């Protein structure tokens, strides 16, 4: 379904990014797995799925430019960009340090801007491209203790819709996925009481898996989704409805 497509997934060494990278590769795409700290895991995953690993901190504007430039120079094109890299620095607003706010915005929101900014000229030139941004239900609903994270993920939604409007006339789509509670190292870090509280808010009465999110990413990258742009699709067991 995605044979011959070149895909870049940020934060693909582990978690949801890794699941998306594997799912895209399963459908025939050649995947560049971006990583920041997880070099060994990204390289092992790249070897497993026949892709390549590329180290780059998405919070670094110039480094993102080099990454996109290298991909286009090496493979001649870029078809699918998945902005998945993200961090949390949770804390109540009254106690939240400025660095905790800035770091989360720099990775989650600016990082997404950086790759889109550099990739957009190639997408426009090619007159095709799929941008898939990983937002969060926290960006839709807000979440106590996550003012920084929710702001970054709500920002990703505004960015997604504006980019979708700008690039639509050239056949480029831009959509956001808003996962709910997905089992990864990010949610492993939550206290048991907090996990129970979230679970009670999920109509489907189960936590989500990486595969739940990856399946939607593959669909949004496929021809079947060519008439879908500017949308935010929740994968959350009904939590945000
Ligand atoms: P993990 O904490 O398991 O993984 C985070 C990923 O982001 C890692 O691959 C990490 O790479 C990468 N990353 C972090 N900072 C950077 C950076 N500066 N540059 C490049 N890569 C970076 O998180 P999840 O897999 O759970 O989350 C993935 C995405 O999904 C995030 O955007 C998150 O906000 C979002 N999300 C997750 C939910 C969940 O319940 N798990 C719910 C809603 C949204 P490395 O290890 O190489 O540093």
PDB file of C-alpha atoms and ligand atoms in Angstrom:
ATOM      1  CA  UNK A   1       0.000   0.000   0.000  1.00  0.00           C
ATOM      2  CA  UNK A   2       2.920   2.371   0.739  1.00  0.00           C
ATOM      3  CA  UNK A   3       5.501   0.718  -1.499  1.00  0.00           C
ATOM      4  CA  UNK A   4       8.129   3.183  -2.748  1.00  0.00           C
ATOM      5  CA  UNK A   5       7.168   5.860  -0.224  1.00  0.00           C
ATOM      6  CA  UNK A   6       9.865   7.535   1.864  1.00  0.00           C
ATOM      7  CA  UNK A   7       8.767   8.213   5.453  1.00  0.00           C
ATOM      8  CA  UNK A   8      10.378  10.077   8.338  1.00  0.00           C
ATOM      9  CA  UNK A   9       9.126   9.317  11.852  1.00  0.00           C
ATOM     10  CA  UNK A  10      10.514  11.430  14.697  1.00  0.00           C
ATOM     11  CA  UNK A  11      11.148   9.803  18.060  1.00  0.00           C
ATOM     12  CA  UNK A  12      11.026   6.365  16.443  1.00  0.00           C
ATOM     13  CA  UNK A  13      13.454   4.494  18.710  1.00  0.00           C
ATOM     14  CA  UNK A  14      10.707   3.465  21.113  1.00  0.00           C
ATOM     15  CA  UNK A  15       7.051   3.814  22.066  1.00  0.00           C
ATOM     16  CA  UNK A  16       4.412   5.066  19.649  1.00  0.00           C
ATOM     17  CA  UNK A  17       7.006   6.314  17.146  1.00  0.00           C
ATOM     18  CA  UNK A  18       8.580   2.872  16.904  1.00  0.00           C
ATOM     19  CA  UNK A  19       5.148   1.295  16.418  1.00  0.00           C
ATOM     20  CA  UNK A  20       4.321   3.747  13.629  1.00  0.00           C
ATOM     21  CA  UNK A  21       7.698   3.186  11.941  1.00  0.00           C
ATOM     22  CA  UNK A  22       7.171  -0.587  11.971  1.00  0.00           C
ATOM     23  CA  UNK A  23       3.606  -0.305  10.707  1.00  0.00           C
ATOM     24  CA  UNK A  24       4.620   1.980   7.820  1.00  0.00           C
ATOM     25  CA  UNK A  25       7.446  -0.421   6.916  1.00  0.00           C
ATOM     26  CA  UNK A  26       5.018  -3.364   7.036  1.00  0.00           C
ATOM     27  CA  UNK A  27       3.025  -1.570   4.326  1.00  0.00           C
ATOM     28  CA  UNK A  28       6.130  -1.194   2.144  1.00  0.00           C
ATOM     29  CA  UNK A  29       7.424   2.292   3.029  1.00  0.00           C
ATOM     30  CA  UNK A  30      11.140   2.952   3.476  1.00  0.00           C
ATOM     31  CA  UNK A  31      11.387   4.514   6.930  1.00  0.00           C
ATOM     32  CA  UNK A  32      13.935   6.900   8.413  1.00  0.00           C
ATOM     33  CA  UNK A  33      13.741   6.434  12.190  1.00  0.00           C
ATOM     34  CA  UNK A  34      14.712   9.651  13.934  1.00  0.00           C
ATOM     35  CA  UNK A  35      16.016   9.388  17.501  1.00  0.00           C
ATOM     36  CA  UNK A  36      17.515  11.681  20.105  1.00  0.00           C
ATOM     37  CA  UNK A  37      18.747   9.612  23.076  1.00  0.00           C
ATOM     38  CA  UNK A  38      17.764   6.079  22.006  1.00  0.00           C
ATOM     39  CA  UNK A  39      20.484   5.446  19.427  1.00  0.00           C
ATOM     40  CA  UNK A  40      20.915   1.682  19.989  1.00  0.00           C
ATOM     41  CA  UNK A  41      17.191   1.007  19.994  1.00  0.00           C
ATOM     42  CA  UNK A  42      16.629   3.073  16.858  1.00  0.00           C
ATOM     43  CA  UNK A  43      19.499   1.364  15.040  1.00  0.00           C
ATOM     44  CA  UNK A  44      18.267  -2.084  16.038  1.00  0.00           C
ATOM     45  CA  UNK A  45      14.743  -1.236  14.903  1.00  0.00           C
ATOM     46  CA  UNK A  46      16.026   0.194  11.621  1.00  0.00           C
ATOM     47  CA  UNK A  47      17.962  -3.015  10.948  1.00  0.00           C
ATOM     48  CA  UNK A  48      14.854  -5.065  11.756  1.00  0.00           C
ATOM     49  CA  UNK A  49      12.541  -3.199   9.381  1.00  0.00           C
ATOM     50  CA  UNK A  50      15.049  -2.401   6.641  1.00  0.00           C
ATOM     51  CA  UNK A  51      15.120   1.342   7.287  1.00  0.00           C
ATOM     52  CA  UNK A  52      17.788   3.714   8.597  1.00  0.00           C
ATOM     53  CA  UNK A  53      18.241   5.526  11.909  1.00  0.00           C
ATOM     54  CA  UNK A  54      19.062   9.238  12.022  1.00  0.00           C
ATOM     55  CA  UNK A  55      20.013  11.097  15.191  1.00  0.00           C
ATOM     56  CA  UNK A  56      18.665  14.631  15.567  1.00  0.00           C
ATOM     57  CA  UNK A  57      17.167  16.671  18.398  1.00  0.00           C
ATOM     58  CA  UNK A  58      13.903  17.977  16.927  1.00  0.00           C
ATOM     59  CA  UNK A  59      14.123  21.035  19.180  1.00  0.00           C
ATOM     60  CA  UNK A  60      17.112  22.144  17.065  1.00  0.00           C
ATOM     61  CA  UNK A  61      15.907  24.059  14.002  1.00  0.00           C
ATOM     62  CA  UNK A  62      19.155  23.822  12.028  1.00  0.00           C
ATOM     63  CA  UNK A  63      19.621  20.120  12.789  1.00  0.00           C
ATOM     64  CA  UNK A  64      16.095  19.414  11.496  1.00  0.00           C
ATOM     65  CA  UNK A  65      16.989  21.270   8.304  1.00  0.00           C
ATOM     66  CA  UNK A  66      20.054  19.072   7.882  1.00  0.00           C
ATOM     67  CA  UNK A  67      18.036  15.922   8.531  1.00  0.00           C
ATOM     68  CA  UNK A  68      15.374  16.753   5.942  1.00  0.00           C
ATOM     69  CA  UNK A  69      18.029  17.949   3.471  1.00  0.00           C
ATOM     70  CA  UNK A  70      20.001  14.710   3.862  1.00  0.00           C
ATOM     71  CA  UNK A  71      16.881  12.598   3.330  1.00  0.00           C
ATOM     72  CA  UNK A  72      15.875  14.419   0.160  1.00  0.00           C
ATOM     73  CA  UNK A  73      19.455  14.343  -1.161  1.00  0.00           C
ATOM     74  CA  UNK A  74      19.841  10.623  -0.420  1.00  0.00           C
ATOM     75  CA  UNK A  75      16.428   9.287  -1.435  1.00  0.00           C
ATOM     76  CA  UNK A  76      15.310  11.987  -3.869  1.00  0.00           C
ATOM     77  CA  UNK A  77      12.054  12.691  -2.055  1.00  0.00           C
ATOM     78  CA  UNK A  78      10.043  12.638   1.162  1.00  0.00           C
ATOM     79  CA  UNK A  79       6.448  11.410   1.116  1.00  0.00           C
ATOM     80  CA  UNK A  80       5.369  10.948   4.734  1.00  0.00           C
ATOM     81  CA  UNK A  81       6.378  13.016   7.767  1.00  0.00           C
ATOM     82  CA  UNK A  82       5.227  11.805  11.184  1.00  0.00           C
ATOM     83  CA  UNK A  83       5.910  14.246  14.018  1.00  0.00           C
ATOM     84  CA  UNK A  84       5.814  11.973  17.041  1.00  0.00           C
ATOM     85  CA  UNK A  85       8.719  13.123  19.260  1.00  0.00           C
ATOM     86  CA  UNK A  86       7.419  14.398  22.571  1.00  0.00           C
ATOM     87  CA  UNK A  87       8.250  14.843  26.236  1.00  0.00           C
ATOM     88  CA  UNK A  88       6.427  15.573  29.491  1.00  0.00           C
ATOM     89  CA  UNK A  89       7.579  17.689  32.438  1.00  0.00           C
ATOM     90  CA  UNK A  90       4.451  17.449  34.592  1.00  0.00           C
ATOM     91  CA  UNK A  91       3.727  19.713  37.540  1.00  0.00           C
ATOM     92  CA  UNK A  92       1.045  21.981  38.917  1.00  0.00           C
ATOM     93  CA  UNK A  93       1.012  25.460  37.380  1.00  0.00           C
ATOM     94  CA  UNK A  94       1.824  27.139  40.700  1.00  0.00           C
ATOM     95  CA  UNK A  95       5.066  25.192  40.938  1.00  0.00           C
ATOM     96  CA  UNK A  96       5.956  24.817  37.264  1.00  0.00           C
ATOM     97  CA  UNK A  97       9.460  26.007  36.457  1.00  0.00           C
ATOM     98  CA  UNK A  98      10.025  28.164  33.390  1.00  0.00           C
ATOM     99  CA  UNK A  99      12.436  25.584  31.955  1.00  0.00           C
ATOM    100  CA  UNK A 100       9.778  22.863  32.308  1.00  0.00           C
ATOM    101  CA  UNK A 101       7.413  24.953  30.220  1.00  0.00           C
ATOM    102  CA  UNK A 102      10.022  25.978  27.639  1.00  0.00           C
ATOM    103  CA  UNK A 103      11.480  22.473  27.172  1.00  0.00           C
ATOM    104  CA  UNK A 104       8.096  20.931  26.471  1.00  0.00           C
ATOM    105  CA  UNK A 105       7.148  23.658  23.997  1.00  0.00           C
ATOM    106  CA  UNK A 106      10.570  23.405  22.325  1.00  0.00           C
ATOM    107  CA  UNK A 107      10.286  19.673  21.671  1.00  0.00           C
ATOM    108  CA  UNK A 108       6.560  19.082  21.201  1.00  0.00           C
ATOM    109  CA  UNK A 109       5.444  22.248  19.409  1.00  0.00           C
ATOM    110  CA  UNK A 110       8.548  23.880  17.953  1.00  0.00           C
ATOM    111  CA  UNK A 111       9.979  20.484  17.000  1.00  0.00           C
ATOM    112  CA  UNK A 112       6.861  19.868  14.926  1.00  0.00           C
ATOM    113  CA  UNK A 113       7.193  23.308  13.330  1.00  0.00           C
ATOM    114  CA  UNK A 114      10.883  22.692  12.559  1.00  0.00           C
ATOM    115  CA  UNK A 115      10.401  19.535  10.505  1.00  0.00           C
ATOM    116  CA  UNK A 116       7.315  20.852   8.706  1.00  0.00           C
ATOM    117  CA  UNK A 117       9.069  24.124   7.949  1.00  0.00           C
ATOM    118  CA  UNK A 118      11.982  22.336   6.294  1.00  0.00           C
ATOM    119  CA  UNK A 119       9.948  19.584   4.605  1.00  0.00           C
ATOM    120  CA  UNK A 120       7.240  21.875   3.227  1.00  0.00           C
ATOM    121  CA  UNK A 121       9.376  23.181   0.357  1.00  0.00           C
ATOM    122  CA  UNK A 122       9.895  19.596  -0.863  1.00  0.00           C
ATOM    123  CA  UNK A 123       6.253  18.705  -0.433  1.00  0.00           C
ATOM    124  CA  UNK A 124       5.267  21.796  -2.445  1.00  0.00           C
ATOM    125  CA  UNK A 125       7.794  20.960  -5.152  1.00  0.00           C
ATOM    126  CA  UNK A 126       6.605  17.343  -5.350  1.00  0.00           C
ATOM    127  CA  UNK A 127       2.954  18.430  -5.217  1.00  0.00           C
ATOM    128  CA  UNK A 128       2.338  15.628  -2.746  1.00  0.00           C
ATOM    129  CA  UNK A 129       3.022  14.771   0.856  1.00  0.00           C
ATOM    130  CA  UNK A 130       1.449  13.526   4.067  1.00  0.00           C
ATOM    131  CA  UNK A 131       2.061  15.225   7.394  1.00  0.00           C
ATOM    132  CA  UNK A 132       0.828  13.406  10.502  1.00  0.00           C
ATOM    133  CA  UNK A 133       1.286  15.179  13.826  1.00  0.00           C
ATOM    134  CA  UNK A 134       0.898  13.407  17.156  1.00  0.00           C
ATOM    135  CA  UNK A 135      -1.093  15.658  19.465  1.00  0.00           C
ATOM    136  CA  UNK A 136      -2.921  14.378  22.567  1.00  0.00           C
ATOM    137  CA  UNK A 137      -6.317  14.370  24.255  1.00  0.00           C
ATOM    138  CA  UNK A 138      -4.581  16.678  26.751  1.00  0.00           C
ATOM    139  CA  UNK A 139      -4.455  19.240  23.942  1.00  0.00           C
ATOM    140  CA  UNK A 140      -8.206  18.849  23.407  1.00  0.00           C
ATOM    141  CA  UNK A 141      -9.429  18.631  26.993  1.00  0.00           C
ATOM    142  CA  UNK A 142      -6.628  20.042  29.156  1.00  0.00           C
ATOM    143  CA  UNK A 143      -5.196  18.029  32.038  1.00  0.00           C
ATOM    144  CA  UNK A 144      -4.387  19.088  35.587  1.00  0.00           C
ATOM    145  CA  UNK A 145      -0.623  18.947  36.087  1.00  0.00           C
ATOM    146  CA  UNK A 146       0.094  19.243  32.374  1.00  0.00           C
ATOM    147  CA  UNK A 147      -0.339  22.948  31.528  1.00  0.00           C
ATOM    148  CA  UNK A 148       2.906  22.940  29.535  1.00  0.00           C
ATOM    149  CA  UNK A 149       2.160  19.667  27.736  1.00  0.00           C
ATOM    150  CA  UNK A 150      -1.494  20.530  27.015  1.00  0.00           C
ATOM    151  CA  UNK A 151      -0.460  23.931  25.648  1.00  0.00           C
ATOM    152  CA  UNK A 152       2.114  22.289  23.378  1.00  0.00           C
ATOM    153  CA  UNK A 153      -0.383  19.713  22.104  1.00  0.00           C
ATOM    154  CA  UNK A 154      -3.145  22.314  21.568  1.00  0.00           C
ATOM    155  CA  UNK A 155      -0.516  24.301  19.678  1.00  0.00           C
ATOM    156  CA  UNK A 156       0.139  21.289  17.472  1.00  0.00           C
ATOM    157  CA  UNK A 157      -3.567  21.270  16.569  1.00  0.00           C
ATOM    158  CA  UNK A 158      -3.506  24.941  15.514  1.00  0.00           C
ATOM    159  CA  UNK A 159      -0.310  24.324  13.572  1.00  0.00           C
ATOM    160  CA  UNK A 160      -1.871  21.288  11.862  1.00  0.00           C
ATOM    161  CA  UNK A 161      -4.951  23.170  10.701  1.00  0.00           C
ATOM    162  CA  UNK A 162      -3.006  26.197   9.428  1.00  0.00           C
ATOM    163  CA  UNK A 163      -0.501  24.044   7.545  1.00  0.00           C
ATOM    164  CA  UNK A 164      -3.369  21.966   6.119  1.00  0.00           C
ATOM    165  CA  UNK A 165      -4.944  25.149   4.730  1.00  0.00           C
ATOM    166  CA  UNK A 166      -1.634  26.445   3.333  1.00  0.00           C
ATOM    167  CA  UNK A 167      -0.549  23.272   1.566  1.00  0.00           C
ATOM    168  CA  UNK A 168      -3.891  21.824   0.453  1.00  0.00           C
ATOM    169  CA  UNK A 169      -3.856  23.359  -3.024  1.00  0.00           C
ATOM    170  CA  UNK A 170      -0.652  21.416  -3.786  1.00  0.00           C
ATOM    171  CA  UNK A 171      -2.037  18.038  -2.788  1.00  0.00           C
ATOM    172  CA  UNK A 172      -0.361  17.926   0.618  1.00  0.00           C
ATOM    173  CA  UNK A 173      -2.448  16.796   3.599  1.00  0.00           C
ATOM    174  CA  UNK A 174      -1.780  17.553   7.257  1.00  0.00           C
ATOM    175  CA  UNK A 175      -3.691  15.843  10.063  1.00  0.00           C
ATOM    176  CA  UNK A 176      -3.281  15.286  13.786  1.00  0.00           C
ATOM    177  CA  UNK A 177      -3.805  12.186  15.883  1.00  0.00           C
ATOM    178  CA  UNK A 178      -4.851  12.773  19.493  1.00  0.00           C
ATOM    179  CA  UNK A 179      -4.051   9.623  21.468  1.00  0.00           C
ATOM    180  CA  UNK A 180      -5.604   9.072  24.879  1.00  0.00           C
ATOM    181  CA  UNK A 181      -3.945   6.767  27.371  1.00  0.00           C
ATOM    182  CA  UNK A 182      -1.526   4.582  25.384  1.00  0.00           C
ATOM    183  CA  UNK A 183       0.711   2.064  27.165  1.00  0.00           C
ATOM    184  CA  UNK A 184       4.331   3.214  26.675  1.00  0.00           C
ATOM    185  CA  UNK A 185       7.257   4.314  28.843  1.00  0.00           C
ATOM    186  CA  UNK A 186       5.593   7.758  29.005  1.00  0.00           C
ATOM    187  CA  UNK A 187       2.517   6.365  30.770  1.00  0.00           C
ATOM    188  CA  UNK A 188       4.546   3.786  32.757  1.00  0.00           C
ATOM    189  CA  UNK A 189       5.870   6.787  34.661  1.00  0.00           C
ATOM    190  CA  UNK A 190       2.379   7.651  35.987  1.00  0.00           C
ATOM    191  CA  UNK A 191       1.370   6.788  39.557  1.00  0.00           C
ATOM    192  CA  UNK A 192      -1.054   3.837  39.911  1.00  0.00           C
ATOM    193  CA  UNK A 193      -3.785   6.071  41.357  1.00  0.00           C
ATOM    194  CA  UNK A 194      -3.519   8.412  38.356  1.00  0.00           C
ATOM    195  CA  UNK A 195      -3.726   5.429  35.971  1.00  0.00           C
ATOM    196  CA  UNK A 196      -6.876   4.166  37.720  1.00  0.00           C
ATOM    197  CA  UNK A 197      -8.409   7.632  37.520  1.00  0.00           C
ATOM    198  CA  UNK A 198      -7.776   7.829  33.763  1.00  0.00           C
ATOM    199  CA  UNK A 199      -9.077   4.303  33.164  1.00  0.00           C
ATOM    200  CA  UNK A 200     -12.381   5.199  34.822  1.00  0.00           C
ATOM    201  CA  UNK A 201     -12.805   7.967  32.199  1.00  0.00           C
ATOM    202  CA  UNK A 202     -12.428   5.622  29.199  1.00  0.00           C
ATOM    203  CA  UNK A 203     -15.768   4.356  27.817  1.00  0.00           C
ATOM    204  CA  UNK A 204     -14.124   1.352  26.113  1.00  0.00           C
ATOM    205  CA  UNK A 205     -12.712   0.382  29.528  1.00  0.00           C
ATOM    206  CA  UNK A 206      -9.192  -0.387  28.407  1.00  0.00           C
ATOM    207  CA  UNK A 207      -5.958   1.442  27.816  1.00  0.00           C
ATOM    208  CA  UNK A 208      -4.761   1.946  24.249  1.00  0.00           C
ATOM    209  CA  UNK A 209      -1.881   0.205  22.533  1.00  0.00           C
ATOM    210  CA  UNK A 210       0.807   1.477  20.205  1.00  0.00           C
ATOM    211  CA  UNK A 211      -0.891  -0.561  17.461  1.00  0.00           C
ATOM    212  CA  UNK A 212      -4.137   1.391  17.980  1.00  0.00           C
ATOM    213  CA  UNK A 213      -2.307   4.610  17.063  1.00  0.00           C
ATOM    214  CA  UNK A 214      -0.089   3.100  14.357  1.00  0.00           C
ATOM    215  CA  UNK A 215      -3.105   1.776  12.456  1.00  0.00           C
ATOM    216  CA  UNK A 216      -4.521   5.283  12.088  1.00  0.00           C
ATOM    217  CA  UNK A 217      -1.140   6.701  11.058  1.00  0.00           C
ATOM    218  CA  UNK A 218      -0.880   4.110   8.273  1.00  0.00           C
ATOM    219  CA  UNK A 219      -4.404   4.962   7.112  1.00  0.00           C
ATOM    220  CA  UNK A 220      -3.666   8.724   7.070  1.00  0.00           C
ATOM    221  CA  UNK A 221      -0.517   8.039   5.024  1.00  0.00           C
ATOM    222  CA  UNK A 222      -2.406   5.891   2.503  1.00  0.00           C
ATOM    223  CA  UNK A 223      -4.263   6.779  -0.704  1.00  0.00           C
ATOM    224  CA  UNK A 224      -7.533   5.986   1.086  1.00  0.00           C
ATOM    225  CA  UNK A 225      -7.041   9.176   3.153  1.00  0.00           C
ATOM    226  CA  UNK A 226      -6.273  11.533   0.264  1.00  0.00           C
ATOM    227  CA  UNK A 227      -9.453  13.597   0.872  1.00  0.00           C
ATOM    228  CA  UNK A 228      -8.836  14.060   4.592  1.00  0.00           C
ATOM    229  CA  UNK A 229      -6.927  17.127   5.782  1.00  0.00           C
ATOM    230  CA  UNK A 230      -6.890  19.499   8.738  1.00  0.00           C
ATOM    231  CA  UNK A 231      -8.517  16.895  10.990  1.00  0.00           C
ATOM    232  CA  UNK A 232      -7.798  15.924  14.574  1.00  0.00           C
ATOM    233  CA  UNK A 233      -8.678  12.281  15.158  1.00  0.00           C
ATOM    234  CA  UNK A 234      -8.756  10.966  18.707  1.00  0.00           C
ATOM    235  CA  UNK A 235      -7.576   7.407  19.438  1.00  0.00           C
ATOM    236  CA  UNK A 236      -8.702   7.318  23.033  1.00  0.00           C
ATOM    237  CA  UNK A 237     -11.346   4.665  23.637  1.00  0.00           C
ATOM    238  CA  UNK A 238     -13.967   7.412  23.611  1.00  0.00           C
ATOM    239  CA  UNK A 239     -12.419   9.427  26.436  1.00  0.00           C
ATOM    240  CA  UNK A 240     -12.698  12.846  24.761  1.00  0.00           C
ATOM    241  CA  UNK A 241     -16.128  12.471  23.145  1.00  0.00           C
TER     242      UNK A 241
HETATM  243  P1  LIG B   1       7.865   7.853  25.012  1.00  0.00           P
HETATM  244  O1  LIG B   1       8.280   8.667  26.182  1.00  0.00           O
HETATM  245  O2  LIG B   1       7.772   6.374  25.132  1.00  0.00           O
HETATM  246  O3  LIG B   1       8.797   8.195  23.750  1.00  0.00           O
HETATM  247  C1  LIG B   1       9.076   9.518  23.429  1.00  0.00           C
HETATM  248  C2  LIG B   1       9.780   9.543  22.101  1.00  0.00           C
HETATM  249  O4  LIG B   1      10.036  10.912  21.753  1.00  0.00           O
HETATM  250  C3  LIG B   1      11.108   8.821  22.159  1.00  0.00           C
HETATM  251  O5  LIG B   1      11.288   8.072  20.965  1.00  0.00           O
HETATM  252  C4  LIG B   1      12.115   9.967  22.208  1.00  0.00           C
HETATM  253  O6  LIG B   1      13.329   9.701  21.554  1.00  0.00           O
HETATM  254  C5  LIG B   1      11.390  11.019  21.400  1.00  0.00           C
HETATM  255  N1  LIG B   1      11.926  12.351  21.699  1.00  0.00           N
HETATM  256  C6  LIG B   1      11.782  13.057  22.840  1.00  0.00           C
HETATM  257  N2  LIG B   1      12.448  14.226  22.733  1.00  0.00           N
HETATM  258  C7  LIG B   1      13.024  14.237  21.498  1.00  0.00           C
HETATM  259  C8  LIG B   1      13.812  15.181  20.802  1.00  0.00           C
HETATM  260  N3  LIG B   1      14.157  16.348  21.352  1.00  0.00           N
HETATM  261  N4  LIG B   1      14.217  14.884  19.538  1.00  0.00           N
HETATM  262  C9  LIG B   1      13.854  13.704  18.967  1.00  0.00           C
HETATM  263  N5  LIG B   1      13.109  12.781  19.588  1.00  0.00           N
HETATM  264  C10 LIG B   1      12.697  13.045  20.836  1.00  0.00           C
HETATM  265  O7  LIG B   1       6.482   8.458  24.560  1.00  0.00           O
HETATM  266  P2  LIG B   1       5.261   7.854  23.730  1.00  0.00           P
HETATM  267  O8  LIG B   1       5.738   6.889  22.732  1.00  0.00           O
HETATM  268  O9  LIG B   1       4.218   7.475  24.692  1.00  0.00           O
HETATM  269  O10 LIG B   1       4.762   9.192  23.006  1.00  0.00           O
HETATM  270  C11 LIG B   1       4.976   9.478  21.641  1.00  0.00           C
HETATM  271  C12 LIG B   1       4.144  10.691  21.277  1.00  0.00           C
HETATM  272  O11 LIG B   1       2.772  10.440  21.558  1.00  0.00           O
HETATM  273  C13 LIG B   1       4.519  11.949  22.060  1.00  0.00           C
HETATM  274  O12 LIG B   1       4.401  13.083  21.234  1.00  0.00           O
HETATM  275  C14 LIG B   1       3.465  11.981  23.152  1.00  0.00           C
HETATM  276  O13 LIG B   1       3.269  13.271  23.639  1.00  0.00           O
HETATM  277  C15 LIG B   1       2.263  11.449  22.387  1.00  0.00           C
HETATM  278  N6  LIG B   1       1.206  10.929  23.238  1.00  0.00           N
HETATM  279  C16 LIG B   1       1.408   9.817  24.028  1.00  0.00           C
HETATM  280  C17 LIG B   1       0.377   9.344  24.811  1.00  0.00           C
HETATM  281  C18 LIG B   1       0.517   8.145  25.673  1.00  0.00           C
HETATM  282  O14 LIG B   1      -0.444   7.824  26.402  1.00  0.00           O
HETATM  283  N7  LIG B   1       1.627   7.418  25.658  1.00  0.00           N
HETATM  284  C19 LIG B   1      -0.921  10.015  24.838  1.00  0.00           C
HETATM  285  C20 LIG B   1      -1.025  11.149  23.968  1.00  0.00           C
HETATM  286  C21 LIG B   1       0.005  11.577  23.206  1.00  0.00           C
HETATM  287  P3  LIG B   1      14.690   9.255  22.325  1.00  0.00           P
HETATM  288  O15 LIG B   1      14.315   8.124  23.247  1.00  0.00           O
HETATM  289  O16 LIG B   1      15.558   8.836  21.177  1.00  0.00           O
HETATM  290  O17 LIG B   1      15.214  10.474  23.044  1.00  0.00           O
END
